[in-house]
mmCIF file of C-alpha atoms in Angstrom:
data_model
loop_
_atom_site.group_PDB
_atom_site.id
_atom_site.type_symbol
_atom_site.label_atom_id
_atom_site.label_comp_id
_atom_site.label_asym_id
_atom_site.label_seq_id
_atom_site.Cartn_x
_atom_site.Cartn_y
_atom_site.Cartn_z
ATOM 1 C CA MET A 1 -159.970 30.680 74.046
ATOM 2 C CA SER A 2 -157.156 30.974 71.762
ATOM 3 C CA GLY A 3 -154.352 33.408 71.886
ATOM 4 C CA PRO A 4 -150.970 33.753 73.346
ATOM 5 C CA LYS A 5 -150.377 32.062 76.647
ATOM 6 C CA VAL A 6 -147.981 33.501 79.183
ATOM 7 C CA VAL A 7 -146.064 31.100 81.330
ATOM 8 C CA ARG A 8 -143.711 32.383 83.933
ATOM 9 C CA ILE A 9 -140.909 30.118 84.921
ATOM 10 C CA VAL A 10 -139.793 30.569 88.481
ATOM 11 C CA THR A 11 -136.158 29.788 89.014
ATOM 12 C CA ALA A 12 -134.781 27.866 91.976
ATOM 13 C CA GLU A 13 -133.093 31.043 93.183
ATOM 14 C CA GLU A 14 -136.427 32.883 93.241
ATOM 15 C CA LEU A 15 -138.043 30.048 95.200
ATOM 16 C CA LEU A 16 -135.145 30.101 97.656
ATOM 17 C CA ALA A 17 -135.531 33.877 98.014
ATOM 18 C CA LEU A 18 -139.255 33.432 98.771
ATOM 19 C CA ARG A 19 -138.468 30.880 101.489
ATOM 20 C CA GLU A 20 -135.789 33.182 102.932
ATOM 21 C CA ALA A 21 -138.360 36.001 103.073
ATOM 22 C CA MET A 22 -140.722 33.674 104.949
ATOM 23 C CA LEU A 23 -137.941 32.780 107.387
ATOM 24 C CA HIS A 24 -137.256 36.494 107.874
ATOM 25 C CA ARG A 25 -140.949 37.004 108.775
ATOM 26 C CA LEU A 26 -140.570 34.229 111.342
ATOM 27 C CA ASP A 27 -137.458 35.918 112.755
ATOM 28 C CA GLN A 28 -139.437 39.130 113.181
ATOM 29 C CA ALA A 29 -142.261 37.241 114.917
ATOM 30 C CA ILE A 30 -139.735 35.575 117.254
ATOM 31 C CA ALA A 31 -138.202 38.961 118.091
ATOM 32 C CA ARG A 32 -141.674 40.402 118.907
ATOM 33 C CA TRP A 33 -142.459 37.318 121.004
ATOM 34 C CA GLN A 34 -139.215 37.597 122.988
ATOM 35 C CA ALA A 35 -139.745 41.338 123.556
ATOM 36 C CA GLN A 36 -143.278 40.685 124.788
ATOM 37 C CA CYS A 37 -142.041 37.925 127.116
ATOM 38 C CA GLU A 38 -139.524 40.361 128.592
ATOM 39 C CA GLN A 39 -142.156 43.084 128.938
ATOM 40 C CA VAL A 40 -144.653 40.928 130.839
ATOM 41 C CA GLY A 41 -141.934 39.280 132.905
ATOM 42 C CA GLU A 42 -142.427 35.740 131.653
ATOM 43 C CA ARG A 43 -139.034 34.935 130.217
ATOM 44 C CA ASP A 44 -138.795 31.148 130.117
ATOM 45 C CA ALA A 45 -135.456 29.739 128.969
ATOM 46 C CA SER A 46 -136.921 26.372 127.983
ATOM 47 C CA ALA A 47 -139.627 27.994 125.842
ATOM 48 C CA VAL A 48 -137.040 30.207 124.124
ATOM 49 C CA ALA A 49 -134.825 27.181 123.489
ATOM 50 C CA ALA A 50 -137.764 25.251 121.996
ATOM 51 C CA VAL A 51 -138.708 28.138 119.692
ATOM 52 C CA MET A 52 -135.111 28.560 118.574
ATOM 53 C CA ALA A 53 -134.819 24.797 117.923
ATOM 54 C CA ARG A 54 -137.935 24.890 115.725
ATOM 55 C CA ARG A 55 -136.515 27.933 113.925
ATOM 56 C CA GLN A 56 -133.250 26.062 113.264
ATOM 57 C CA ALA A 57 -135.223 23.094 111.913
ATOM 58 C CA LEU A 58 -137.080 25.418 109.548
ATOM 59 C CA GLN A 59 -133.798 26.938 108.426
ATOM 60 C CA ALA A 60 -132.493 23.440 107.689
ATOM 61 C CA LEU A 61 -135.524 22.854 105.434
ATOM 62 C CA LEU A 62 -134.828 26.100 103.590
ATOM 63 C CA ALA A 63 -132.826 24.634 100.707
ATOM 64 C CA ASP A 64 -134.760 21.461 99.928
ATOM 65 C CA SER A 65 -138.404 22.240 100.666
ATOM 66 C CA ASP A 66 -141.347 23.145 98.495
ATOM 67 C CA ASN A 67 -142.793 26.594 98.999
ATOM 68 C CA THR A 68 -146.321 25.501 99.904
ATOM 69 C CA ARG A 69 -145.239 23.168 102.700
ATOM 70 C CA TYR A 70 -142.621 25.634 103.906
ATOM 71 C CA ALA A 71 -145.189 28.453 104.014
ATOM 72 C CA GLN A 72 -147.535 26.235 106.057
ATOM 73 C CA LEU A 73 -144.795 25.445 108.560
ATOM 74 C CA ILE A 74 -143.819 29.101 108.902
ATOM 75 C CA GLU A 75 -147.440 30.223 109.322
ATOM 76 C CA ALA A 76 -148.044 27.541 111.946
ATOM 77 C CA GLU A 77 -145.013 28.700 113.951
ATOM 78 C CA ILE A 78 -146.038 32.364 113.681
ATOM 79 C CA ALA A 79 -149.579 31.485 114.795
ATOM 80 C CA PHE A 80 -148.164 29.593 117.786
ATOM 81 C CA LEU A 81 -146.014 32.578 118.774
ATOM 82 C CA GLN A 82 -148.978 34.950 118.522
ATOM 83 C CA ALA A 83 -151.196 32.666 120.616
ATOM 84 C CA ASP A 84 -148.452 32.251 123.221
ATOM 85 C CA THR A 85 -148.021 36.029 123.356
ATOM 86 C CA ARG A 86 -151.755 36.480 123.988
ATOM 87 C CA ASP A 87 -151.670 33.846 126.753
ATOM 88 C CA ARG A 88 -148.704 35.513 128.454
ATOM 89 C CA GLU A 89 -150.366 38.931 128.219
ATOM 90 C CA GLY A 90 -153.531 37.484 129.753
ATOM 91 C CA ARG A 91 -151.596 36.021 132.669
ATOM 92 C CA ALA A 92 -149.783 39.329 133.187
ATOM 93 C CA VAL A 93 -153.105 41.189 133.236
ATOM 94 C CA ASP A 94 -154.508 38.689 135.751
ATOM 95 C CA ARG A 95 -151.457 39.097 138.014
ATOM 96 C CA ALA A 96 -151.713 42.889 137.842
ATOM 97 C CA ALA A 97 -155.440 42.792 138.642
ATOM 98 C CA ALA A 98 -154.852 40.471 141.597
ATOM 99 C CA GLY A 99 -152.134 42.798 142.887
ATOM 100 C CA ARG A 100 -154.420 45.824 142.639
ATOM 101 C CA GLN A 101 -157.214 43.924 144.357
ATOM 102 C CA GLN A 102 -154.882 42.911 147.195
ATOM 103 C CA GLN A 103 -153.738 46.525 147.604
ATOM 104 C CA ARG A 104 -157.351 47.693 147.700
ATOM 105 C CA ARG A 105 -158.193 45.082 150.379
ATOM 106 C CA GLN A 106 -155.157 46.108 152.416
ATOM 107 C CA ARG A 107 -156.138 49.772 152.116
ATOM 108 C CA ASP A 108 -159.724 49.069 153.195
ATOM 109 C CA ASN A 109 -158.607 46.840 156.071
ATOM 110 C CA ALA A 110 -156.092 49.432 157.254
ATOM 111 C CA ALA A 111 -158.749 52.163 157.220
ATOM 112 C CA ALA A 112 -161.192 50.013 159.199
ATOM 113 C CA VAL A 113 -158.603 48.913 161.762
ATOM 114 C CA LEU A 114 -157.307 52.465 162.140
ATOM 115 C CA LYS A 115 -160.815 53.763 162.793
ATOM 116 C CA THR A 116 -161.441 50.994 165.334
ATOM 117 C CA LEU A 117 -158.126 51.610 167.089
ATOM 118 C CA GLN A 118 -158.900 55.318 167.339
ATOM 119 C CA ASP A 119 -162.364 54.604 168.777
ATOM 120 C CA ARG A 120 -161.117 52.135 171.416
ATOM 121 C CA PRO A 121 -158.747 52.804 174.273
ATOM 122 C CA VAL A 122 -155.943 50.589 172.997
ATOM 123 C CA ASP A 123 -152.238 51.120 173.566
ATOM 124 C CA ALA A 124 -150.919 51.393 170.014
ATOM 125 C CA ASP A 125 -147.478 52.757 169.253
ATOM 126 C CA ALA A 126 -147.144 55.758 166.964
ATOM 127 C CA GLY A 127 -145.177 53.801 164.360
ATOM 128 C CA LEU A 128 -148.005 51.329 163.927
ATOM 129 C CA LEU A 129 -150.610 54.087 163.624
ATOM 130 C CA GLN A 130 -148.446 55.925 161.089
ATOM 131 C CA ALA A 131 -147.991 52.736 159.044
ATOM 132 C CA LEU A 132 -151.764 52.136 159.145
ATOM 133 C CA ARG A 133 -152.433 55.708 157.994
ATOM 134 C CA ALA A 134 -150.001 55.226 155.104
ATOM 135 C CA LEU A 135 -151.743 51.982 154.132
ATOM 136 C CA ALA A 136 -155.176 53.590 154.397
ATOM 137 C CA ASP A 137 -154.001 56.465 152.190
ATOM 138 C CA GLY A 138 -152.950 54.001 149.494
ATOM 139 C CA HIS A 139 -149.211 53.911 150.135
ATOM 140 C CA PRO A 140 -148.546 50.223 150.748
ATOM 141 C CA GLY A 141 -145.254 49.254 152.255
ATOM 142 C CA ALA A 142 -143.289 46.082 151.876
ATOM 143 C CA ASP A 143 -144.586 44.836 155.233
ATOM 144 C CA ALA A 144 -148.262 45.736 154.814
ATOM 145 C CA GLU A 145 -149.453 42.301 155.911
ATOM 146 C CA ALA A 146 -147.267 42.429 159.034
ATOM 147 C CA VAL A 147 -148.614 45.881 159.948
ATOM 148 C CA LEU A 148 -152.194 44.663 159.569
ATOM 149 C CA ALA A 149 -151.449 41.551 161.628
ATOM 150 C CA ARG A 150 -150.002 43.651 164.456
ATOM 151 C CA ALA A 151 -153.032 45.959 164.343
ATOM 152 C CA PHE A 152 -155.485 43.063 164.415
ATOM 153 C CA ALA A 153 -153.564 41.554 167.338
ATOM 154 C CA LEU A 154 -154.202 44.754 169.294
ATOM 155 C CA LEU A 155 -157.922 44.366 168.684
ATOM 156 C CA ALA A 156 -158.011 40.810 170.045
ATOM 157 C CA PRO A 157 -159.488 40.548 173.537
ATOM 158 C CA PRO A 158 -156.978 40.116 176.336
ATOM 159 C CA GLU A 159 -156.547 36.649 177.802
ATOM 160 C CA GLU A 160 -158.270 37.519 181.078
ATOM 161 C CA GLN A 161 -161.531 38.288 179.269
ATOM 162 C CA ALA A 162 -161.430 34.948 177.518
ATOM 163 C CA THR A 163 -161.908 33.065 180.825
ATOM 164 C CA LEU A 164 -165.182 32.779 182.683
ATOM 165 C CA SER A 165 -165.991 35.239 185.413
ATOM 166 C CA ASN A 166 -167.075 34.122 188.896
ATOM 167 C CA GLY A 167 -170.702 34.952 188.117
ATOM 168 C CA GLN A 168 -170.566 32.872 184.936
ATOM 169 C CA ARG A 169 -169.068 29.933 186.828
ATOM 170 C CA ALA A 170 -171.811 30.174 189.475
ATOM 171 C CA LEU A 171 -174.504 30.246 186.794
ATOM 172 C CA ALA A 172 -172.972 27.225 185.057
ATOM 173 C CA ALA A 173 -172.861 25.294 188.339
ATOM 174 C CA ALA A 174 -176.502 26.167 189.072
ATOM 175 C CA LEU A 175 -177.626 25.007 185.652
ATOM 176 C CA GLN A 176 -175.714 21.776 185.877
ATOM 177 C CA THR A 177 -177.998 18.910 186.808
ATOM 178 C CA SER A 178 -176.966 16.082 189.080
ATOM 179 C CA ALA A 179 -179.287 13.634 187.330
ATOM 180 C CA PRO A 180 -177.542 11.071 185.196
ATOM 181 C CA ILE A 181 -177.654 11.639 181.479
ATOM 182 C CA PRO A 182 -179.751 8.944 179.797
ATOM 183 C CA THR A 183 -178.014 6.807 177.228
ATOM 184 C CA LEU A 184 -179.409 5.290 174.108
ATOM 185 C CA ALA A 185 -179.625 1.881 175.808
ATOM 186 C CA ASP A 186 -181.803 3.355 178.615
#
């Protein structure tokens, strides 16, 4: 085809401005990443230092880099930050789910122990029963595990029941044979 051809000449200043815009996009991605790390409670100083070092390296390439390679480097860093953000969010969700599951187990255990303690004639102090009621109602305290341990200790049989009674000893003696036990060699 013939006709006028349009050629646009891009100046070095325009190319530099494009790279600066790419670096600005990276700065925004870093800011979102840092805010997300703070929000999920996974602030890691070494990870922040590594990201900032890579950002400084990209800034050093700003003046003497071609736009295609620079864009690839910026996109790779932004993709890394997004993937890291997703990983951190996933870990935060897992921690929250585990915490809720532990609270649910504590609540269920407290309700079962409380019911058992009320059904049995056990000497339990009022503070322990109140703490168990609070746990069973879904109000966990800082010492929920200690409260449950104390309650379970009350349910354990006393030491005197753990030994054999006289009748059991007599039965064991009657069942014991005086004949020698044959060995493999016999």
